[in-house]
Coordinates of C-alpha atoms in Angstrom, one line a residue:
Chain J
M1 CA 91.4 -132.9 197.9
I2 CA 93.4 -135.5 196.8
K3 CA 91.2 -139.0 196.9
V4 CA 92.8 -142.0 195.9
H5 CA 91.4 -145.1 195.1
S6 CA 92.8 -148.5 194.7
L7 CA 95.3 -148.0 192.5
S8 CA 97.2 -150.6 190.9
K9 CA 100.4 -150.5 188.8
S10 CA 102.6 -153.6 188.1
Y11 CA 106.0 -153.6 185.9
G12 CA 106.3 -157.0 183.9
S13 CA 105.3 -159.3 186.8
R14 CA 106.2 -157.3 189.5
Q15 CA 103.7 -155.7 191.6
A16 CA 105.0 -152.3 192.3
I17 CA 102.0 -150.9 194.2
S18 CA 98.6 -152.6 195.0
D19 CA 95.2 -151.5 196.5
V20 CA 96.3 -148.4 197.5
S21 CA 93.5 -145.9 198.4
F22 CA 94.1 -142.6 200.9
E23 CA 92.4 -139.2 201.1
I24 CA 93.8 -136.1 201.9
N25 CA 92.1 -133.2 203.3
K26 CA 92.9 -129.4 201.9
G27 CA 95.8 -127.8 204.0
E28 CA 96.9 -131.1 205.5
V29 CA 100.6 -131.8 205.2
V30 CA 101.1 -135.6 204.5
G31 CA 103.9 -138.0 205.1
F32 CA 104.0 -140.8 202.6
L33 CA 106.6 -142.7 204.0
G34 CA 108.3 -146.3 203.4
P35 CA 111.6 -147.6 202.5
N36 CA 113.1 -147.5 199.6
G37 CA 111.4 -149.2 197.1
A38 CA 108.6 -149.7 198.7
G39 CA 106.3 -148.3 196.0
K40 CA 106.4 -144.2 196.8
T41 CA 107.7 -143.1 194.0
T42 CA 105.3 -145.1 191.9
T43 CA 102.5 -143.7 193.7
M44 CA 103.6 -140.2 193.6
K45 CA 104.2 -140.6 189.8
I46 CA 100.6 -141.8 189.6
L47 CA 99.4 -138.7 191.6
T48 CA 101.2 -136.2 189.3
G49 CA 99.9 -137.9 185.8
Y50 CA 103.3 -139.3 185.0
M51 CA 102.1 -142.9 184.3
V52 CA 98.8 -144.8 184.5
P53 CA 97.7 -147.1 186.9
H54 CA 96.5 -150.6 185.9
K55 CA 93.9 -149.8 188.2
G56 CA 92.2 -147.4 190.3
S57 CA 91.4 -143.6 190.2
V58 CA 93.0 -140.3 191.4
Q59 CA 90.9 -137.5 191.8
L60 CA 92.6 -133.7 192.4
D61 CA 90.5 -131.5 194.0
G62 CA 87.3 -133.1 192.0
I63 CA 89.2 -133.5 189.0
D64 CA 90.1 -137.0 187.5
I65 CA 93.7 -137.2 186.5
L66 CA 93.2 -140.0 183.9
K67 CA 90.1 -138.5 182.1
E68 CA 91.3 -134.4 182.2
P69 CA 95.0 -134.6 183.1
L70 CA 95.7 -131.0 181.7
L71 CA 93.2 -129.3 184.0
A72 CA 94.6 -131.7 187.0
K73 CA 98.2 -130.9 185.8
K74 CA 97.5 -127.2 186.8
K75 CA 96.5 -127.6 190.0
L76 CA 99.9 -129.6 190.9
G77 CA 103.4 -128.7 192.1
Y78 CA 105.9 -131.5 191.8
L79 CA 109.2 -131.9 193.0
P80 CA 111.1 -135.5 191.7
E81 CA 113.9 -137.3 193.5
F82 CA 116.0 -135.4 191.0
P83 CA 115.4 -131.6 190.5
P84 CA 113.7 -131.5 186.8
I85 CA 116.5 -128.6 186.1
Y86 CA 117.7 -127.2 182.9
T87 CA 121.7 -126.7 184.0
D88 CA 122.1 -124.2 181.1
M89 CA 119.6 -121.7 182.1
Y90 CA 119.7 -119.0 184.3
V91 CA 117.7 -119.2 187.6
E92 CA 115.4 -116.3 186.9
N93 CA 114.8 -117.6 183.1
Y94 CA 114.2 -121.3 184.4
L95 CA 111.3 -120.3 186.9
Q96 CA 109.7 -118.1 184.1
Y97 CA 109.5 -120.8 181.7
V98 CA 108.4 -123.2 184.2
A99 CA 105.6 -120.5 185.1
K100 CA 104.4 -120.5 181.6
L101 CA 104.5 -124.5 181.0
K102 CA 102.6 -124.0 183.7
L103 CA 100.0 -121.7 182.4
C104 CA 100.2 -118.8 184.5
P105 CA 98.5 -115.5 183.3
K106 CA 101.1 -113.6 182.0
K107 CA 101.0 -110.3 183.8
E108 CA 101.6 -112.6 186.9
I109 CA 104.8 -114.1 185.9
P110 CA 107.2 -111.6 187.2
K111 CA 105.4 -111.0 190.6
R112 CA 105.5 -115.0 191.1
V113 CA 109.1 -115.7 190.2
D114 CA 110.2 -112.9 192.2
L115 CA 107.7 -114.1 195.1
T116 CA 109.1 -117.7 194.9
L117 CA 112.6 -116.8 194.7
E118 CA 112.1 -114.9 198.0
K119 CA 110.5 -117.7 199.1
V120 CA 113.3 -120.3 198.8
G121 CA 116.2 -117.8 199.3
L122 CA 117.6 -117.9 196.0
K123 CA 117.5 -114.0 195.3
E124 CA 121.1 -113.7 195.4
V125 CA 121.3 -116.2 192.5
R126 CA 118.9 -115.5 190.4
K127 CA 120.7 -114.4 187.7
R128 CA 123.3 -117.3 187.9
L129 CA 123.6 -120.7 185.3
I130 CA 121.6 -123.0 187.3
K131 CA 124.4 -125.5 186.5
N132 CA 127.4 -123.2 188.4
L133 CA 125.1 -123.8 192.0
S134 CA 125.8 -125.8 194.0
K135 CA 123.7 -129.4 195.3
G136 CA 121.9 -127.2 197.9
F137 CA 120.8 -124.9 195.6
K138 CA 119.7 -126.8 192.7
Q139 CA 117.7 -128.8 195.2
R140 CA 116.2 -125.1 195.9
V141 CA 115.5 -124.3 192.3
G142 CA 113.9 -127.7 191.9
L143 CA 111.8 -126.7 195.0
A144 CA 110.9 -123.3 193.3
Q145 CA 110.0 -124.7 190.1
A146 CA 106.8 -126.6 192.1
L147 CA 105.9 -123.6 194.0
V148 CA 106.4 -121.1 191.5
S149 CA 102.6 -121.9 189.5
Q150 CA 101.3 -121.4 193.4
P151 CA 99.7 -124.7 193.0
E152 CA 96.9 -126.2 195.7
I153 CA 98.9 -129.2 195.7
L154 CA 102.2 -130.0 195.8
I155 CA 104.0 -133.3 196.3
L156 CA 107.8 -133.8 197.1
D157 CA 109.6 -136.9 196.4
E158 CA 112.3 -137.0 198.9
P159 CA 113.2 -133.3 198.9
T160 CA 116.4 -133.7 201.4
V161 CA 118.2 -136.3 200.0
G162 CA 121.7 -136.1 199.7
L163 CA 122.2 -132.9 200.8
D164 CA 124.5 -131.8 203.6
P165 CA 122.6 -131.4 207.0
K166 CA 122.7 -127.4 206.8
Q167 CA 120.7 -127.6 203.7
V168 CA 118.6 -130.5 205.1
K169 CA 117.9 -127.2 207.8
D170 CA 116.8 -124.8 205.4
I171 CA 114.8 -126.8 203.1
R172 CA 113.2 -128.2 206.1
N173 CA 112.4 -124.6 207.5
T174 CA 110.9 -123.7 203.8
L175 CA 108.8 -127.0 204.1
I176 CA 107.4 -125.4 207.4
Q177 CA 107.2 -121.8 206.3
L178 CA 104.6 -124.1 203.4
K179 CA 102.6 -125.4 205.8
G180 CA 99.2 -124.1 205.5
Q181 CA 99.6 -122.7 202.1
H182 CA 99.1 -125.8 200.1
T183 CA 98.1 -129.6 200.6
I184 CA 101.2 -131.4 201.0
I185 CA 102.9 -134.5 200.3
L186 CA 105.8 -135.1 201.6
S187 CA 107.2 -138.7 200.5
T188 CA 110.5 -139.9 202.1
H189 CA 112.3 -142.4 204.3
I190 CA 113.6 -140.0 206.9
L191 CA 111.7 -140.0 209.3
S192 CA 112.5 -137.0 211.4
E193 CA 111.7 -134.6 208.6
V194 CA 108.0 -136.6 208.7
Q195 CA 107.9 -135.7 212.7
I196 CA 108.6 -131.8 212.2
S197 CA 106.4 -130.8 209.5
C198 CA 103.5 -133.7 208.8
D199 CA 99.8 -133.6 210.4
R200 CA 99.6 -137.4 209.2
V201 CA 101.7 -140.1 208.2
I202 CA 101.1 -143.1 205.6
V203 CA 103.2 -145.7 205.6
I204 CA 103.4 -148.1 202.7
N205 CA 105.7 -151.2 202.4
K206 CA 105.9 -153.6 199.4
G207 CA 103.0 -151.6 197.6
K208 CA 100.6 -151.6 200.1
I209 CA 99.6 -149.1 202.6
V210 CA 100.7 -150.4 206.2
M211 CA 99.1 -147.4 208.2
Q212 CA 97.6 -144.4 207.9
D213 CA 97.3 -142.2 211.3
S214 CA 97.7 -138.5 212.6
L215 CA 100.9 -138.0 214.3
T216 CA 99.2 -137.4 217.5
G217 CA 97.5 -140.6 217.1
L218 CA 100.7 -142.8 216.4
S219 CA 102.7 -141.4 219.4
Q220 CA 99.6 -142.1 221.5
K221 CA 99.7 -146.0 220.5
M222 CA 103.7 -145.7 221.3
R223 CA 102.9 -144.8 224.5
A224 CA 100.9 -147.8 225.5
K225 CA 104.0 -149.3 225.6
R226 CA 106.9 -147.9 228.2
Q227 CA 110.4 -149.2 228.4
I228 CA 113.2 -148.1 230.9
V229 CA 117.0 -148.4 230.3
L230 CA 119.1 -149.3 233.4
T231 CA 123.0 -149.3 233.3
V232 CA 125.1 -150.4 236.3
R233 CA 128.7 -150.8 237.0
K234 CA 128.8 -154.0 239.1
V235 CA 127.0 -156.8 237.6
S236 CA 126.0 -159.4 239.9
D237 CA 124.5 -162.9 239.1
D238 CA 121.0 -162.4 240.3
L239 CA 120.7 -158.5 239.7
L240 CA 118.5 -159.9 236.9
L241 CA 116.4 -161.9 239.0
K242 CA 115.9 -159.4 241.6
L243 CA 115.1 -156.3 239.2
K244 CA 112.4 -158.6 237.9
K245 CA 111.0 -158.6 241.4
V246 CA 110.6 -154.6 241.5
Q247 CA 107.1 -154.0 241.6
G248 CA 105.6 -152.7 238.2
V249 CA 108.4 -154.3 236.2
I250 CA 106.9 -156.8 233.6
S251 CA 109.7 -158.1 232.0
V252 CA 113.9 -157.6 231.9
T253 CA 116.6 -158.4 229.3
Q254 CA 120.2 -157.7 229.7
E255 CA 122.4 -156.6 227.2
D256 CA 126.0 -156.6 229.1
R257 CA 125.7 -154.0 231.9
S258 CA 122.6 -152.3 230.7
F259 CA 118.7 -153.7 231.6
V260 CA 116.2 -153.2 229.3
L261 CA 112.4 -153.3 231.5
D262 CA 109.3 -153.4 229.9
V263 CA 107.4 -151.4 233.0
E264 CA 103.8 -150.6 233.8
K265 CA 102.5 -147.7 232.3
E266 CA 101.3 -145.6 235.1
N267 CA 103.5 -146.1 237.4
S268 CA 106.3 -143.8 239.2
I269 CA 108.9 -146.8 239.0
N270 CA 111.9 -144.8 238.2
E271 CA 112.5 -143.9 241.4
D272 CA 111.9 -147.5 243.2
L273 CA 113.9 -148.7 240.5
A274 CA 117.1 -145.3 241.8
R275 CA 116.7 -146.6 245.0
F276 CA 116.7 -150.0 245.0
V277 CA 120.3 -149.8 242.9
V278 CA 121.9 -147.3 245.0
N279 CA 120.4 -148.9 248.3
N280 CA 122.3 -152.5 246.8
S281 CA 125.1 -150.8 245.6
Y282 CA 125.4 -151.4 242.1
G283 CA 126.8 -148.4 241.1
L284 CA 124.2 -146.5 239.0
I285 CA 125.5 -144.9 235.7
E286 CA 122.2 -144.2 233.7
L287 CA 119.0 -144.5 234.6
K288 CA 116.3 -143.4 231.4
E289 CA 113.3 -143.5 229.7
K290 CA 113.3 -145.2 226.4
S291 CA 111.4 -143.1 224.3
F292 CA 109.6 -144.0 221.1
N293 CA 110.0 -142.2 218.1
L294 CA 108.5 -142.8 214.5
E295 CA 111.9 -144.9 213.7
D296 CA 110.7 -147.8 215.7
V297 CA 107.0 -147.7 214.5
F298 CA 108.4 -147.4 211.1
I299 CA 110.4 -150.7 211.7
R300 CA 107.7 -152.5 213.5
L301 CA 105.2 -151.8 211.0
T302 CA 107.3 -152.9 207.8
E303 CA 108.7 -156.0 209.7
Q304 CA 105.1 -156.8 210.4
S305 CA 104.2 -156.7 206.7
K306 CA 107.3 -158.6 206.0
K307 CA 106.1 -161.4 208.5
Chain Q
M1 CA 81.3 -125.0 169.9
M2 CA 83.4 -123.3 167.9
K3 CA 84.8 -120.8 170.1
S4 CA 85.8 -123.3 172.4
L5 CA 87.8 -125.2 169.7
L6 CA 89.6 -122.1 168.5
Q7 CA 90.5 -121.7 172.2
E8 CA 91.8 -125.5 172.3
M9 CA 93.6 -124.7 169.2
K10 CA 95.4 -121.8 170.9
F11 CA 96.3 -123.4 174.0
F12 CA 98.0 -126.2 171.8
F13 CA 100.0 -124.0 169.9
K14 CA 100.9 -121.8 172.9
Q15 CA 102.2 -124.8 174.7
M16 CA 103.9 -126.4 171.5
F17 CA 105.5 -122.8 170.8
L18 CA 107.1 -122.7 174.3
V19 CA 108.5 -125.6 174.1
A20 CA 110.0 -124.9 170.9
Q21 CA 111.0 -121.7 171.6
K22 CA 112.9 -122.8 174.4
D23 CA 114.8 -125.9 172.4
F24 CA 115.5 -123.7 169.9
K25 CA 117.3 -121.2 172.0
S26 CA 119.2 -123.8 174.4
M27 CA 120.3 -125.5 170.6
L28 CA 121.3 -122.4 169.0
F29 CA 123.5 -120.9 172.1
S30 CA 125.0 -124.4 172.7
P31 CA 128.5 -124.8 172.1
L32 CA 127.5 -128.0 169.9
F33 CA 125.9 -126.0 167.6
F34 CA 128.9 -123.5 167.3
V35 CA 131.6 -125.9 166.7
W36 CA 129.5 -127.8 164.3
S37 CA 128.3 -124.7 162.1
G38 CA 131.4 -123.3 162.4
I39 CA 133.2 -126.8 160.8
S40 CA 130.6 -127.1 158.1
F41 CA 131.1 -123.6 156.8
I42 CA 134.4 -123.9 156.9
F43 CA 134.6 -127.0 154.8
L44 CA 131.7 -125.4 152.5
S45 CA 133.9 -122.3 152.0
Y46 CA 136.9 -124.5 151.0
I47 CA 135.1 -126.9 148.5
F48 CA 132.7 -124.1 146.9
P49 CA 135.3 -121.4 145.9
R50 CA 137.2 -124.8 144.5
D51 CA 134.4 -126.3 142.5
L52 CA 133.3 -122.5 141.1
F53 CA 137.2 -122.2 139.9
R54 CA 137.3 -125.5 138.4
F55 CA 134.0 -124.9 136.8
A56 CA 135.2 -121.4 135.2
M57 CA 138.3 -123.3 134.2
S58 CA 136.2 -125.9 132.1
Y59 CA 133.8 -123.1 130.8
A60 CA 136.6 -121.1 129.6
M61 CA 138.5 -123.9 128.0
P62 CA 136.1 -126.7 126.9
V63 CA 139.2 -128.9 126.2
M64 CA 139.7 -129.3 129.7
G65 CA 136.6 -131.5 130.1
G66 CA 133.2 -130.8 131.5
D67 CA 129.6 -133.1 130.9
P68 CA 129.0 -132.1 126.7
N69 CA 125.4 -132.5 127.6
Q70 CA 125.4 -130.3 130.8
G71 CA 128.2 -128.0 129.6
G72 CA 128.0 -124.8 130.8
N73 CA 125.4 -125.1 133.6
I74 CA 126.4 -123.8 136.4
H75 CA 123.8 -125.6 138.5
F76 CA 124.5 -129.1 137.7
N77 CA 128.4 -128.3 137.3
V78 CA 128.6 -126.4 141.5
F79 CA 125.5 -126.2 142.7
V80 CA 124.1 -129.7 142.9
A81 CA 127.4 -130.7 144.8
H82 CA 127.3 -128.0 146.9
I83 CA 123.6 -129.4 147.7
S84 CA 125.0 -133.0 147.9
Y85 CA 127.9 -132.0 150.2
I86 CA 125.0 -130.7 152.8
N87 CA 123.4 -133.4 152.3
L88 CA 126.0 -135.4 153.9
I89 CA 126.5 -132.6 156.3
L90 CA 123.0 -133.2 157.7
L91 CA 123.0 -136.7 157.4
F92 CA 125.3 -137.2 160.2
S93 CA 125.2 -134.0 162.1
I94 CA 121.1 -133.9 162.4
P95 CA 121.2 -137.1 164.7
V96 CA 124.0 -135.5 166.7
L97 CA 121.8 -131.8 166.9
G98 CA 118.5 -133.4 167.9
M99 CA 120.1 -136.3 170.2
K100 CA 119.7 -133.7 173.5
L101 CA 116.2 -133.5 172.6
L102 CA 114.7 -136.0 174.6
A103 CA 117.7 -138.0 175.4
E104 CA 118.8 -135.5 177.5
E105 CA 115.7 -134.3 179.3
K106 CA 115.7 -138.0 180.5
Q107 CA 119.4 -138.2 181.5
N108 CA 118.9 -134.7 183.4
H109 CA 115.4 -136.1 184.6
T110 CA 113.8 -132.7 183.0
F111 CA 111.4 -135.0 181.6
D112 CA 109.3 -135.3 184.6
L113 CA 109.0 -131.6 184.2
L114 CA 107.3 -131.9 181.0
M115 CA 105.5 -135.3 181.9
T116 CA 103.8 -133.4 184.8
A117 CA 103.0 -130.3 182.9
P118 CA 99.8 -129.3 181.6
L119 CA 101.5 -130.6 178.1
S120 CA 100.2 -133.1 176.0
S121 CA 102.8 -135.3 174.8
F122 CA 101.8 -134.4 171.3
Q123 CA 102.5 -130.8 171.8
M124 CA 105.9 -131.7 173.7
I125 CA 107.1 -134.0 170.7
L126 CA 105.8 -131.5 167.8
G127 CA 107.5 -128.4 169.9
K128 CA 110.9 -130.0 170.2
Y129 CA 110.7 -130.9 166.2
F130 CA 110.0 -127.5 165.0
A131 CA 112.9 -126.5 167.4
L132 CA 115.1 -128.5 165.2
I133 CA 114.0 -127.4 161.9
S134 CA 114.1 -124.2 162.7
L135 CA 117.4 -124.5 163.6
L136 CA 118.8 -126.6 160.6
L137 CA 116.5 -123.7 158.2
V138 CA 118.9 -121.4 159.9
F139 CA 121.6 -123.2 158.4
L140 CA 119.8 -123.8 155.3
L141 CA 119.5 -120.4 154.7
C142 CA 123.5 -119.7 155.7
S143 CA 124.4 -122.0 153.2
L144 CA 122.2 -120.4 150.5
F145 CA 125.0 -117.2 150.9
Y146 CA 127.3 -119.5 148.7
P147 CA 125.4 -120.1 145.6
L148 CA 123.4 -116.7 145.8
S149 CA 127.0 -114.8 146.3
T150 CA 127.5 -116.2 142.8
G151 CA 125.1 -114.3 141.4
L152 CA 127.2 -111.1 141.6
F153 CA 129.2 -112.4 138.7
V154 CA 127.1 -114.6 136.7
E155 CA 123.3 -115.2 135.7
I156 CA 122.9 -117.9 138.0
P157 CA 119.4 -120.4 137.2
L158 CA 117.4 -119.3 140.9
G159 CA 114.5 -121.5 139.8
P160 CA 116.6 -125.0 140.2
L161 CA 118.3 -123.6 142.9
F162 CA 115.4 -123.1 145.3
S163 CA 113.4 -126.0 144.5
S164 CA 117.1 -127.8 145.2
Y165 CA 116.9 -126.1 148.7
L166 CA 112.9 -126.7 149.2
G167 CA 114.5 -130.6 148.3
L168 CA 116.7 -129.8 151.3
F169 CA 114.4 -128.4 153.4
C170 CA 112.4 -132.0 152.9
L171 CA 115.2 -134.1 154.0
V172 CA 115.7 -131.5 157.1
V173 CA 112.1 -132.6 157.7
L174 CA 112.7 -136.4 157.1
Y175 CA 115.9 -136.5 159.2
S176 CA 114.9 -134.2 162.1
S177 CA 111.7 -136.8 162.6
V178 CA 114.5 -140.0 162.6
A179 CA 116.8 -137.8 164.9
L180 CA 113.9 -137.3 167.4
F181 CA 113.0 -141.1 167.4
A182 CA 116.2 -142.3 168.2
S183 CA 116.3 -139.8 170.6
S184 CA 113.3 -140.8 172.2
L185 CA 114.8 -144.4 172.3
S186 CA 117.4 -143.9 174.7
S187 CA 118.9 -141.4 177.7
S188 CA 122.5 -141.8 176.4
L189 CA 123.3 -138.9 174.1
F190 CA 125.9 -141.1 172.3
L191 CA 123.5 -143.8 171.6
S192 CA 120.9 -141.8 170.2
A193 CA 122.9 -140.1 167.8
F194 CA 124.2 -143.4 166.7
I195 CA 121.0 -144.8 166.2
G196 CA 119.6 -141.7 164.3
M197 CA 123.0 -141.8 161.9
I198 CA 122.2 -145.8 161.4
F199 CA 118.5 -144.8 160.6
N200 CA 119.4 -142.0 158.0
I201 CA 122.1 -144.1 156.4
S202 CA 119.6 -147.2 155.7
L203 CA 117.0 -144.9 154.8
W204 CA 119.0 -144.2 152.0
F205 CA 120.3 -148.0 151.2
I206 CA 117.4 -149.5 151.9
S207 CA 115.8 -148.0 148.7
Q208 CA 118.8 -149.0 146.2
Q209 CA 117.7 -150.6 142.9
G210 CA 118.1 -154.1 142.1
V211 CA 115.6 -155.5 144.6
G212 CA 113.7 -157.3 142.1
D213 CA 112.5 -156.3 138.7
S214 CA 108.9 -157.3 139.1
G215 CA 106.8 -154.4 138.6
L216 CA 105.0 -154.0 142.0
I217 CA 108.3 -154.2 144.0
S218 CA 110.5 -152.1 142.1
S219 CA 107.8 -149.4 141.7
V220 CA 107.5 -149.6 145.7
M221 CA 111.4 -149.3 145.8
S222 CA 111.7 -146.5 143.6
Y223 CA 108.9 -144.7 145.4
I224 CA 111.0 -145.0 148.9
S225 CA 113.9 -143.8 147.2
I226 CA 115.1 -140.9 149.2
A227 CA 117.4 -140.1 146.2
S228 CA 115.0 -140.6 143.1
H229 CA 112.9 -137.5 145.0
L230 CA 115.6 -135.8 145.8
T231 CA 116.9 -135.9 141.9
N232 CA 113.2 -134.2 141.2
F233 CA 113.9 -131.2 143.3
I234 CA 117.8 -130.9 141.9
K235 CA 116.7 -130.9 138.1
G236 CA 113.9 -127.9 139.5
S237 CA 110.6 -129.6 139.3
I238 CA 108.6 -129.8 142.4
V239 CA 106.7 -133.1 142.5
I240 CA 103.9 -133.3 144.8
S241 CA 104.2 -137.1 145.3
S242 CA 108.1 -136.4 146.3
I243 CA 106.5 -133.7 149.2
V244 CA 103.8 -136.4 149.9
F245 CA 106.5 -139.3 150.4
F246 CA 108.7 -136.8 152.6
L247 CA 106.3 -135.5 154.5
S248 CA 104.5 -139.0 155.2
S249 CA 107.9 -140.7 156.3
A250 CA 108.0 -137.9 158.9
C251 CA 105.0 -138.3 160.3
F252 CA 105.2 -141.7 160.6
F253 CA 108.5 -141.5 162.5
L254 CA 106.6 -138.4 164.7
F255 CA 104.1 -141.3 165.2
L256 CA 106.6 -143.6 166.5
V257 CA 108.4 -141.0 168.6
F258 CA 104.8 -140.6 170.2
K259 CA 104.5 -144.3 170.9
S260 CA 107.8 -144.0 172.4
V261 CA 107.3 -141.1 174.7
E262 CA 103.7 -142.9 175.7
F263 CA 105.4 -146.1 176.7
V264 CA 106.7 -144.5 179.2
R265 CA 103.5 -143.7 180.9
W266 CA 101.9 -146.9 180.2
R267 CA 104.8 -148.7 180.8
A268 CA 103.7 -152.2 182.0

């Protein structure tokens, strides 16, 4: 559906992105991850035809956006970082305007507007001025704007930035509902968002793609390493050495009363450790398996590329 | 071949009018337009009857003054003043009315919507340009009420009046393109209004005579003089070269707007 081939773009002497290539299949939801200033927005802007790259090509459903921008843009719904809303318009009129702008067939416009308002939960404010809406509602109007033309490809640039937790949850629920109806690129630096809704992640840092993998593949990679965090009440000087001798423990680091143990992957070491601590009366406070989330992957990947 | 060309033309105008319609409505119903047109019409409603009254007095009593060459001509004594006041109003207010066209889109990030919609930069620019011109056409038509209403009492020379208004319309065409250009330069409303005014004023000053008396320079200077072109219209003659001058200058500024919008796409 989306084919991006070695995109490069620089602003003056600063290289914003270089040699970015990826492919996204129809119906996939792909998280586009990266720290702030990594080149996410620049890539999004090129994908949507807002900007022209210095090198490379973008194909949306087989149409080159540089050669046939008008045709390609018909297939797109784009929610930029700041929702592009006319604050002096009514919600309903605004969506009608966008639908016309995106060349929806005239007869279908009222139906599509109704459907979109329903989808994003804006039905009760349809006759209100956008100016008077809360930030969460404004963001939803922005999302509605991207959806109203029922595009095949949906590009969302940080859709939950600056919202309160309840609003974030609402937007995410909407995103989950949209899954399967569109091919979605979700650009974000919030990792839990990706974990909830995406099939695949592309991590970008300093303008280069650092990693592309499916979420399951990613978590498998993560499981290759296993860590246990042990907290005790009484710490003696030799505890560190003793812990190292427990079978299955590879290495131990001490942080005050907590110990982080790198352990062998397939091993029922938890029991042994608990028994060891209790038998020696160290006073067990906590013993837990450290779960790896995207956050750790992300930090590791971005730090690797720094080196 | 012919059919596809027609279809493309239809598409072009459809999208352009969509933008024009939206911007026209949003400007027409904006508080700014209400306040501005209110103040302008209060001003004109004070000035016009005053001039008319003075003219009537001087007509009744030639001793009190009045230009012997043009004595008794309501067009030159009253209407021309009216038209020059309108010119003054337009000179300063078109940049203010037009400042939001592109600057506000950038400020509110709605520019992203236009740039990623199936809409070419030309369609967007022309749409906005025609929206501004249509808005000012409404103003011009309303202001035509003043001279026309005097027609109820006395006979008025309609020909020169309409050619003067055609001249005013040409000015609107030029000022609007300048305003749009100023608006495309920044995302600050105030700055774009200010730049627009500076441009408009410099357009009047650039053409002041006396830079050089040699043939070529002075003829170029007189050709780019807005005042001399407007004088043609006011005198009642519709000169093609004047119309061409206004249209071509407007096209020049629209071309600059286009470059400025495209610069965002190609920015390096």
